[in-house]
mmCIF file of C-alpha atoms and ligand atoms in Angstrom:
data_model
loop_
_atom_site.group_PDB
_atom_site.id
_atom_site.type_symbol
_atom_site.label_atom_id
_atom_site.label_comp_id
_atom_site.label_asym_id
_atom_site.label_seq_id
_atom_site.Cartn_x
_atom_site.Cartn_y
_atom_site.Cartn_z
ATOM 1 C CA MET A 8 60.224 43.740 69.121
ATOM 2 C CA THR A 9 59.871 41.463 72.662
ATOM 3 C CA GLU A 10 62.728 40.869 74.482
ATOM 4 C CA SER A 11 62.377 37.480 73.447
ATOM 5 C CA SER A 12 63.390 37.939 69.253
ATOM 6 C CA ILE A 13 66.999 37.037 68.717
ATOM 7 C CA ILE A 14 69.015 40.003 66.935
ATOM 8 C CA PRO A 15 71.889 38.001 64.567
ATOM 9 C CA VAL A 16 75.492 38.011 65.727
ATOM 10 C CA PHE A 17 77.775 38.788 63.404
ATOM 11 C CA ASP A 18 82.081 38.481 65.627
ATOM 12 C CA GLY A 19 84.549 39.903 65.429
ATOM 13 C CA HIS A 20 86.599 36.856 67.033
ATOM 14 C CA ASN A 21 86.746 32.994 68.160
ATOM 15 C CA ASP A 22 88.907 30.656 68.451
ATOM 16 C CA VAL A 23 86.114 27.813 68.138
ATOM 17 C CA LEU A 24 89.061 26.449 65.429
ATOM 18 C CA LEU A 25 91.424 26.768 67.554
ATOM 19 C CA ARG A 26 89.302 24.550 70.412
ATOM 20 C CA LEU A 27 88.185 21.939 67.558
ATOM 21 C CA ARG A 28 91.998 21.401 65.853
ATOM 22 C CA ARG A 29 92.907 19.622 69.434
ATOM 23 C CA GLY A 30 89.883 17.071 68.135
ATOM 24 C CA GLY A 31 91.006 16.775 64.419
ATOM 25 C CA LEU A 32 88.811 16.065 61.754
ATOM 26 C CA ASN A 33 86.532 14.150 64.439
ATOM 27 C CA SER A 34 85.534 17.682 65.672
ATOM 28 C CA VAL A 35 84.195 18.470 62.916
ATOM 29 C CA ASN A 36 81.165 16.472 63.452
ATOM 30 C CA ALA A 37 80.549 18.064 67.329
ATOM 31 C CA PHE A 38 81.052 21.391 66.365
ATOM 32 C CA LEU A 39 77.612 20.714 63.493
ATOM 33 C CA ASN A 40 75.815 18.440 65.733
ATOM 34 C CA GLY A 41 76.644 19.677 69.381
ATOM 35 C CA GLU A 42 79.372 19.197 72.236
ATOM 36 C CA ALA A 43 79.392 19.813 75.862
ATOM 37 C CA ALA A 44 82.528 22.182 75.480
ATOM 38 C CA GLY A 45 83.799 25.232 74.682
ATOM 39 C CA HIS A 46 81.008 28.210 74.136
ATOM 40 C CA ILE A 47 80.836 27.552 69.105
ATOM 41 C CA ASP A 48 79.260 24.976 68.128
ATOM 42 C CA LEU A 49 76.608 25.239 65.639
ATOM 43 C CA PRO A 50 72.821 24.191 68.096
ATOM 44 C CA ARG A 51 74.208 26.771 70.449
ATOM 45 C CA ALA A 52 75.220 30.327 67.517
ATOM 46 C CA ARG A 53 71.908 29.020 66.256
ATOM 47 C CA ARG A 54 70.179 29.089 69.566
ATOM 48 C CA GLY A 55 71.662 32.283 70.378
ATOM 49 C CA GLY A 56 71.151 34.335 67.062
ATOM 50 C CA LEU A 57 75.748 34.023 66.604
ATOM 51 C CA ALA A 58 74.713 34.584 62.935
ATOM 52 C CA GLY A 59 79.018 33.898 62.140
ATOM 53 C CA GLY A 60 82.435 36.233 62.690
ATOM 54 C CA LEU A 61 86.151 36.222 61.630
ATOM 55 C CA CYS A 62 87.390 32.119 62.265
ATOM 56 C CA ALA A 63 91.251 33.133 64.026
ATOM 57 C CA ILE A 64 93.944 30.607 63.379
ATOM 58 C CA PHE A 65 96.582 30.672 66.100
ATOM 59 C CA ILE A 66 98.944 29.823 66.722
ATOM 60 C CA PRO A 67 100.178 28.407 69.645
ATOM 61 C CA SER A 68 103.494 29.226 71.427
ATOM 62 C CA PRO A 69 106.072 26.028 71.185
ATOM 63 C CA ASP A 70 105.969 23.988 74.893
ATOM 64 C CA GLN A 71 109.639 26.394 75.472
ATOM 65 C CA PRO A 72 110.881 27.704 78.054
ATOM 66 C CA LYS A 73 109.797 31.666 77.554
ATOM 67 C CA PRO A 74 111.874 33.947 78.012
ATOM 68 C CA GLU A 75 112.768 35.710 81.357
ATOM 69 C CA ASN A 76 110.379 38.406 80.977
ATOM 70 C CA GLY A 77 107.647 35.994 81.356
ATOM 71 C CA ASP A 78 106.797 37.081 77.429
ATOM 72 C CA PHE A 79 105.314 34.190 75.328
ATOM 73 C CA PRO A 80 107.452 32.666 72.307
ATOM 74 C CA THR A 81 106.957 32.750 68.755
ATOM 75 C CA PRO A 82 106.663 29.388 66.470
ATOM 76 C CA ALA A 83 109.300 29.247 64.081
ATOM 77 C CA GLN A 84 107.585 29.471 59.863
ATOM 78 C CA ALA A 85 107.160 26.408 59.110
ATOM 79 C CA ASP A 86 105.759 25.159 61.561
ATOM 80 C CA ALA A 87 103.118 27.814 61.488
ATOM 81 C CA LEU A 88 102.497 27.526 58.482
ATOM 82 C CA ASN A 89 101.625 23.411 58.700
ATOM 83 C CA GLU A 90 99.621 24.450 61.399
ATOM 84 C CA THR A 91 97.755 26.909 59.696
ATOM 85 C CA LEU A 92 97.118 24.553 56.613
ATOM 86 C CA ALA A 93 95.355 22.127 59.027
ATOM 87 C CA MET A 94 93.032 24.720 60.711
ATOM 88 C CA ALA A 95 92.183 26.350 57.523
ATOM 89 C CA ARG A 96 91.487 23.090 55.838
ATOM 90 C CA LEU A 97 89.468 22.322 59.388
ATOM 91 C CA LEU A 98 87.403 25.394 58.036
ATOM 92 C CA LEU A 99 86.675 23.971 55.045
ATOM 93 C CA ALA A 100 86.045 20.493 56.045
ATOM 94 C CA ILE A 101 83.647 21.934 58.368
ATOM 95 C CA GLU A 102 81.655 23.968 55.305
ATOM 96 C CA ALA A 103 81.837 20.794 52.905
ATOM 97 C CA GLN A 104 80.183 18.345 55.235
ATOM 98 C CA SER A 105 77.971 21.152 56.830
ATOM 99 C CA GLU A 106 75.196 21.178 54.027
ATOM 100 C CA GLY A 107 74.777 24.738 53.773
ATOM 101 C CA ALA A 108 74.262 25.392 56.805
ATOM 102 C CA ILE A 109 78.089 27.576 56.730
ATOM 103 C CA LYS A 110 79.235 29.528 54.306
ATOM 104 C CA VAL A 111 83.197 29.900 54.323
ATOM 105 C CA CYS A 112 82.396 34.446 53.453
ATOM 106 C CA ARG A 113 84.787 35.739 51.271
ATOM 107 C CA SER A 114 82.364 39.329 50.363
ATOM 108 C CA ALA A 115 80.399 40.916 52.569
ATOM 109 C CA ALA A 116 78.080 39.552 49.773
ATOM 110 C CA ASP A 117 78.441 36.572 51.514
ATOM 111 C CA ILE A 118 77.921 37.400 54.050
ATOM 112 C CA ARG A 119 75.091 39.566 54.122
ATOM 113 C CA GLN A 120 73.168 37.207 51.679
ATOM 114 C CA SER A 121 74.423 34.198 54.633
ATOM 115 C CA ILE A 122 72.837 35.478 57.005
ATOM 116 C CA ALA A 123 69.560 36.362 55.082
ATOM 117 C CA ASP A 124 69.289 32.938 54.611
ATOM 118 C CA GLY A 125 70.644 31.302 57.943
ATOM 119 C CA GLN A 126 73.920 29.907 57.283
ATOM 120 C CA PHE A 127 77.128 30.588 59.934
ATOM 121 C CA ALA A 128 78.492 33.240 57.738
ATOM 122 C CA ALA A 129 82.639 32.256 59.075
ATOM 123 C CA VAL A 130 85.225 34.698 57.659
ATOM 124 C CA PHE A 131 88.664 33.282 57.454
ATOM 125 C CA HIS A 132 91.115 34.768 59.609
ATOM 126 C CA ILE A 133 94.713 34.402 60.967
ATOM 127 C CA GLU A 134 95.814 36.218 64.524
ATOM 128 C CA GLY A 135 99.474 36.772 64.057
ATOM 129 C CA ALA A 136 101.191 36.004 60.728
ATOM 130 C CA GLU A 137 104.085 33.374 61.709
ATOM 131 C CA ALA A 138 103.356 31.687 58.646
ATOM 132 C CA VAL A 139 104.199 34.108 56.126
ATOM 133 C CA ALA A 140 107.822 34.978 55.841
ATOM 134 C CA ALA A 141 108.893 38.447 54.900
ATOM 135 C CA ASP A 142 108.696 37.125 50.713
ATOM 136 C CA LEU A 143 105.302 36.914 52.073
ATOM 137 C CA ASP A 144 104.606 34.508 49.435
ATOM 138 C CA ALA A 145 102.074 32.523 51.604
ATOM 139 C CA LEU A 146 100.399 35.713 51.778
ATOM 140 C CA TYR A 147 99.178 35.675 48.343
ATOM 141 C CA VAL A 148 98.223 31.656 48.300
ATOM 142 C CA LEU A 149 96.737 32.189 51.454
ATOM 143 C CA HIS A 150 94.905 34.706 50.130
ATOM 144 C CA GLU A 151 93.507 32.802 46.768
ATOM 145 C CA ALA A 152 91.993 29.941 49.942
ATOM 146 C CA GLY A 153 89.959 32.462 51.547
ATOM 147 C CA LEU A 154 92.034 34.727 53.747
ATOM 148 C CA ARG A 155 90.022 37.946 54.248
ATOM 149 C CA THR A 156 91.057 39.556 57.579
ATOM 150 C CA LEU A 157 94.129 39.332 59.780
ATOM 151 C CA GLY A 158 96.224 39.722 62.661
ATOM 152 C CA PRO A 159 100.091 40.870 61.902
ATOM 153 C CA VAL A 160 101.021 39.677 65.857
ATOM 154 C CA TRP A 161 99.257 38.246 68.710
ATOM 155 C CA SER A 162 101.604 38.980 71.941
ATOM 156 C CA ARG A 163 104.632 37.910 70.907
ATOM 157 C CA PRO A 164 107.224 39.228 68.997
ATOM 158 C CA ASN A 165 107.589 38.051 64.770
ATOM 159 C CA VAL A 166 109.016 39.674 61.096
ATOM 160 C CA PHE A 167 106.896 42.128 60.918
ATOM 161 C CA ALA A 168 105.723 43.634 64.757
ATOM 162 C CA TYR A 169 106.208 43.344 68.417
ATOM 163 C CA GLY A 170 103.325 42.222 69.546
ATOM 164 C CA VAL A 171 101.365 43.733 72.827
ATOM 165 C CA PRO A 172 102.650 41.151 75.648
ATOM 166 C CA PHE A 173 99.588 40.841 78.876
ATOM 167 C CA ARG A 174 100.280 43.075 81.312
ATOM 168 C CA PHE A 175 98.066 44.930 84.235
ATOM 169 C CA PRO A 176 97.924 47.686 85.313
ATOM 170 C CA SER A 177 100.251 49.196 82.514
ATOM 171 C CA THR A 178 99.792 51.291 79.319
ATOM 172 C CA PRO A 179 100.418 49.698 75.472
ATOM 173 C CA ASP A 180 102.776 51.087 74.435
ATOM 174 C CA ILE A 181 105.156 48.380 75.136
ATOM 175 C CA GLY A 182 108.475 47.826 72.794
ATOM 176 C CA PRO A 183 109.668 48.883 68.957
ATOM 177 C CA GLY A 184 106.932 49.157 65.850
ATOM 178 C CA LEU A 185 106.548 48.223 62.198
ATOM 179 C CA THR A 186 109.404 45.858 61.084
ATOM 180 C CA ASP A 187 110.100 46.787 57.151
ATOM 181 C CA ALA A 188 108.744 43.673 56.701
ATOM 182 C CA GLY A 189 106.145 44.532 58.242
ATOM 183 C CA LYS A 190 106.068 47.514 56.473
ATOM 184 C CA ASP A 191 105.589 45.284 53.749
ATOM 185 C CA LEU A 192 102.530 42.973 55.319
ATOM 186 C CA ILE A 193 100.470 45.858 55.294
ATOM 187 C CA ARG A 194 101.523 47.446 52.025
ATOM 188 C CA ALA A 195 100.944 44.146 50.231
ATOM 189 C CA CYS A 196 97.300 43.519 52.802
ATOM 190 C CA ASN A 197 96.066 46.961 51.765
ATOM 191 C CA GLU A 198 96.994 45.953 48.792
ATOM 192 C CA LEU A 199 94.652 42.172 48.405
ATOM 193 C CA ARG A 200 92.108 44.288 50.764
ATOM 194 C CA ILE A 201 92.830 42.238 53.211
ATOM 195 C CA MET A 202 90.940 44.066 56.672
ATOM 196 C CA ILE A 203 94.780 44.320 59.367
ATOM 197 C CA ASP A 204 93.687 44.029 63.129
ATOM 198 C CA LEU A 205 95.026 46.097 65.228
ATOM 199 C CA SER A 206 93.777 43.764 68.339
ATOM 200 C CA HIS A 207 97.341 42.378 70.031
ATOM 201 C CA MET A 208 99.040 45.841 68.768
ATOM 202 C CA ASN A 209 101.613 47.358 70.862
ATOM 203 C CA GLU A 210 100.367 50.917 70.841
ATOM 204 C CA GLN A 211 103.667 51.701 68.666
ATOM 205 C CA GLY A 212 103.023 49.256 65.840
ATOM 206 C CA PHE A 213 98.960 50.693 65.817
ATOM 207 C CA TRP A 214 100.492 53.887 64.855
ATOM 208 C CA ASP A 215 102.609 52.965 62.047
ATOM 209 C CA ILE A 216 99.800 50.963 60.758
ATOM 210 C CA ALA A 217 97.696 54.025 61.267
ATOM 211 C CA LYS A 218 100.107 56.348 59.476
ATOM 212 C CA LEU A 219 100.232 53.590 56.384
ATOM 213 C CA SER A 220 96.953 51.838 55.593
ATOM 214 C CA ASP A 221 94.917 53.287 53.299
ATOM 215 C CA ALA A 222 91.566 51.402 55.129
ATOM 216 C CA PRO A 223 89.892 52.409 58.255
ATOM 217 C CA LEU A 224 91.531 51.020 61.251
ATOM 218 C CA VAL A 225 89.903 48.002 63.700
ATOM 219 C CA ALA A 226 90.588 46.089 66.537
ATOM 220 C CA SER A 227 88.347 43.001 66.435
ATOM 221 C CA HIS A 228 88.828 42.055 70.078
ATOM 222 C CA SER A 229 89.950 44.890 72.183
ATOM 223 C CA ASN A 230 87.981 47.299 75.027
ATOM 224 C CA ALA A 231 88.894 50.259 76.345
ATOM 225 C CA HIS A 232 92.115 51.413 78.535
ATOM 226 C CA ALA A 233 90.296 53.692 80.674
ATOM 227 C CA LEU A 234 87.808 51.350 82.209
ATOM 228 C CA SER A 235 90.372 48.625 82.010
ATOM 229 C CA PRO A 236 93.598 49.401 82.325
ATOM 230 C CA HIS A 237 94.924 46.083 80.445
ATOM 231 C CA SER A 238 97.889 46.231 77.862
ATOM 232 C CA ARG A 239 95.988 44.814 75.826
ATOM 233 C CA ASN A 240 92.784 47.681 75.178
ATOM 234 C CA LEU A 241 93.089 51.071 73.579
ATOM 235 C CA THR A 242 93.416 54.400 74.592
ATOM 236 C CA ASP A 243 91.155 57.742 73.890
ATOM 237 C CA LYS A 244 93.230 57.920 71.439
ATOM 238 C CA GLN A 245 93.303 55.190 69.582
ATOM 239 C CA LEU A 246 90.085 55.078 70.165
ATOM 240 C CA ASP A 247 90.053 58.746 68.278
ATOM 241 C CA ALA A 248 91.757 57.369 65.411
ATOM 242 C CA ILE A 249 89.781 54.543 64.815
ATOM 243 C CA ARG A 250 86.318 56.478 64.655
ATOM 244 C CA ASP A 251 88.523 59.346 62.337
ATOM 245 C CA THR A 252 89.089 56.393 59.237
ATOM 246 C CA GLY A 253 85.782 54.916 59.620
ATOM 247 C CA GLY A 254 87.174 51.826 61.347
ATOM 248 C CA LEU A 255 85.095 49.799 64.351
ATOM 249 C CA VAL A 256 85.830 48.196 67.440
ATOM 250 C CA GLY A 257 84.569 44.459 68.681
ATOM 251 C CA ILE A 258 83.991 44.779 72.798
ATOM 252 C CA ASN A 259 85.993 41.414 73.782
ATOM 253 C CA PHE A 260 83.812 39.409 76.042
ATOM 254 C CA GLY A 261 87.183 38.649 78.083
ATOM 255 C CA VAL A 262 86.872 39.322 81.985
ATOM 256 C CA LEU A 263 90.227 39.881 81.850
ATOM 257 C CA PHE A 264 89.709 42.748 79.685
ATOM 258 C CA LEU A 265 86.671 44.345 81.085
ATOM 259 C CA ARG A 266 87.155 44.105 84.408
ATOM 260 C CA ASP A 267 89.324 47.340 86.574
ATOM 261 C CA ASP A 268 91.316 45.324 89.010
ATOM 262 C CA GLY A 269 91.862 42.753 86.024
ATOM 263 C CA VAL A 270 90.664 39.767 87.732
ATOM 264 C CA ARG A 271 90.145 36.774 85.721
ATOM 265 C CA ASN A 272 86.635 36.378 87.953
ATOM 266 C CA THR A 273 83.738 35.430 85.955
ATOM 267 C CA ASP A 274 81.197 36.226 88.609
ATOM 268 C CA THR A 275 81.699 39.811 86.224
ATOM 269 C CA PRO A 276 78.065 40.472 85.559
ATOM 270 C CA LEU A 277 77.104 41.531 82.010
ATOM 271 C CA ASP A 278 76.652 45.207 82.799
ATOM 272 C CA VAL A 279 80.759 45.017 82.940
ATOM 273 C CA LEU A 280 81.090 45.089 79.601
ATOM 274 C CA VAL A 281 77.642 47.244 78.154
ATOM 275 C CA ARG A 282 80.154 49.809 80.046
ATOM 276 C CA HIS A 283 82.889 49.336 77.462
ATOM 277 C CA VAL A 284 80.162 49.886 74.901
ATOM 278 C CA ALA A 285 78.897 52.508 76.029
ATOM 279 C CA TYR A 286 82.062 53.958 76.984
ATOM 280 C CA ILE A 287 83.142 53.581 73.610
ATOM 281 C CA ALA A 288 79.995 54.814 72.012
ATOM 282 C CA GLU A 289 80.074 57.854 73.714
ATOM 283 C CA ARG A 290 83.612 58.752 73.544
ATOM 284 C CA ILE A 291 83.617 57.688 68.887
ATOM 285 C CA GLY A 292 79.430 56.961 68.197
ATOM 286 C CA ILE A 293 78.022 54.022 67.827
ATOM 287 C CA GLU A 294 78.747 53.365 63.844
ATOM 288 C CA HIS A 295 82.732 52.389 65.585
ATOM 289 C CA VAL A 296 81.631 49.966 68.392
ATOM 290 C CA ALA A 297 80.794 46.164 67.255
ATOM 291 C CA LEU A 298 81.233 42.668 68.971
ATOM 292 C CA GLY A 299 85.043 40.371 69.610
ATOM 293 C CA SER A 300 83.768 37.644 71.808
ATOM 294 C CA ASP A 301 87.375 35.985 71.632
ATOM 295 C CA PHE A 302 84.685 32.714 72.091
ATOM 296 C CA ASP A 303 86.548 30.058 73.040
ATOM 297 C CA GLY A 304 90.267 32.036 73.739
ATOM 298 C CA THR A 305 88.911 33.619 76.843
ATOM 299 C CA THR A 306 87.258 33.911 80.057
ATOM 300 C CA ILE A 307 83.917 35.265 79.756
ATOM 301 C CA PRO A 308 81.337 35.321 82.401
ATOM 302 C CA ALA A 309 79.583 33.114 83.563
ATOM 303 C CA SER A 310 76.192 34.948 83.208
ATOM 304 C CA LEU A 311 77.258 34.368 79.472
ATOM 305 C CA GLY A 312 77.655 31.387 79.480
ATOM 306 C CA ASP A 313 78.352 30.259 75.735
ATOM 307 C CA ALA A 314 77.208 30.938 72.497
ATOM 308 C CA SER A 315 74.000 30.488 73.708
ATOM 309 C CA GLY A 316 73.988 33.128 75.940
ATOM 310 C CA LEU A 317 73.791 36.609 73.430
ATOM 311 C CA PRO A 318 70.131 37.313 73.990
ATOM 312 C CA LYS A 319 70.955 37.810 77.373
ATOM 313 C CA LEU A 320 73.935 40.781 76.796
ATOM 314 C CA ILE A 321 71.701 42.057 73.420
ATOM 315 C CA ASP A 322 68.265 41.821 76.722
ATOM 316 C CA ALA A 323 71.712 44.101 79.446
ATOM 317 C CA LEU A 324 72.537 46.408 76.081
ATOM 318 C CA ARG A 325 68.376 47.303 75.321
ATOM 319 C CA THR A 326 68.389 47.993 79.474
ATOM 320 C CA HIS A 327 71.642 50.247 79.928
ATOM 321 C CA GLY A 328 69.005 52.502 77.202
ATOM 322 C CA PHE A 329 70.848 51.401 73.286
ATOM 323 C CA ASP A 330 67.644 51.367 70.642
ATOM 324 C CA ASP A 331 66.538 48.764 68.534
ATOM 325 C CA GLN A 332 68.829 50.459 65.628
ATOM 326 C CA ALA A 333 72.146 50.879 68.013
ATOM 327 C CA ILE A 334 71.680 46.873 68.772
ATOM 328 C CA ALA A 335 71.073 45.804 65.061
ATOM 329 C CA LYS A 336 74.369 48.585 64.398
ATOM 330 C CA ILE A 337 76.440 46.980 67.471
ATOM 331 C CA ALA A 338 75.446 43.670 67.347
ATOM 332 C CA HIS A 339 76.885 43.250 63.005
ATOM 333 C CA GLN A 340 75.893 46.171 60.697
ATOM 334 C CA ASN A 341 78.903 48.272 61.796
ATOM 335 C CA TRP A 342 81.064 44.949 61.406
ATOM 336 C CA VAL A 343 79.681 44.337 57.850
ATOM 337 C CA ARG A 344 79.959 47.801 56.999
ATOM 338 C CA VAL A 345 84.021 47.842 57.734
ATOM 339 C CA LEU A 346 84.419 44.923 56.425
ATOM 340 C CA GLU A 347 82.376 46.110 52.301
ATOM 341 C CA ARG A 348 84.840 49.785 52.754
ATOM 342 C CA THR A 349 87.662 47.306 53.342
ATOM 343 C CA TRP A 350 87.300 44.815 50.333
ATOM 344 C CA GLY A 351 85.665 46.644 48.532
ATOM 345 C CA GLY A 352 82.355 44.397 48.295
HETATM 346 ZN ZN1 LIG B 21 93.008 37.241 70.605
#
């Protein structure tokens, strides 16, 4: 295999729907035909080998004064549900207008087939379940509409749990764990076989889920706390728990979560990212490390640029000493395996 071969990347987290939402349904064409904004559109995904990933529906914090501690305010449930429906419709509109170039995948078989066919394999993901009330009605309906993975919280509190605030340097052990409604949510996700995403959980919430859930533990876009002591990153003990359940960690490309100084500096070499991959692979095994770019949701290294830069990351992994077999696991195989185990097909 030559260095210029395109390795398919299935990625654990992007915010392209959030970026496109600002352009309304007109942005469908911008996505399909390409545009000079953000990190992902279809032409750049194809150039970089981005074969698909978890497409997050994230509701921004309302425009209101921040609480005194500086943490993010939480949107109201009805507002969040309306916005979730609008963003889910946007995803479905992209699929419908793509002439087969994009598929909203509902099973691991769908993802494998889409990758084989060169179709972008999108998975409907919710980051922060504010759209769902404690009665969980919306969860069941959204699942029928294609929802397959869900993070109970973003980095703010809601009725289910207490999201980890952005702090640096800081332990992730900030605030209480799951509420009773949060425990009901985890049981319902297990019943529906919706993947539970631990990125943005605080440490207590993480351990509550580890105790309660019967699925592999997954953090879709988080890094090693030992290398970058951000509250969003995972301690060694958390990494070990993820390994013990057969789960995985998707490495976040955000410089804030990669660097050891917590500075938002785009002049961050790709080797810093590779060191997180290597650290986690060394500690818990190559089967448990994958990618979770956070494309269109955070500040990434300038040298990567956008989705079309993924082959540079693959080259950096190869330079570090990962062979083709290891790279295939990191790039897509681990994600598909863990989703298959979680979803049951
Ligand atoms: Zn996130």
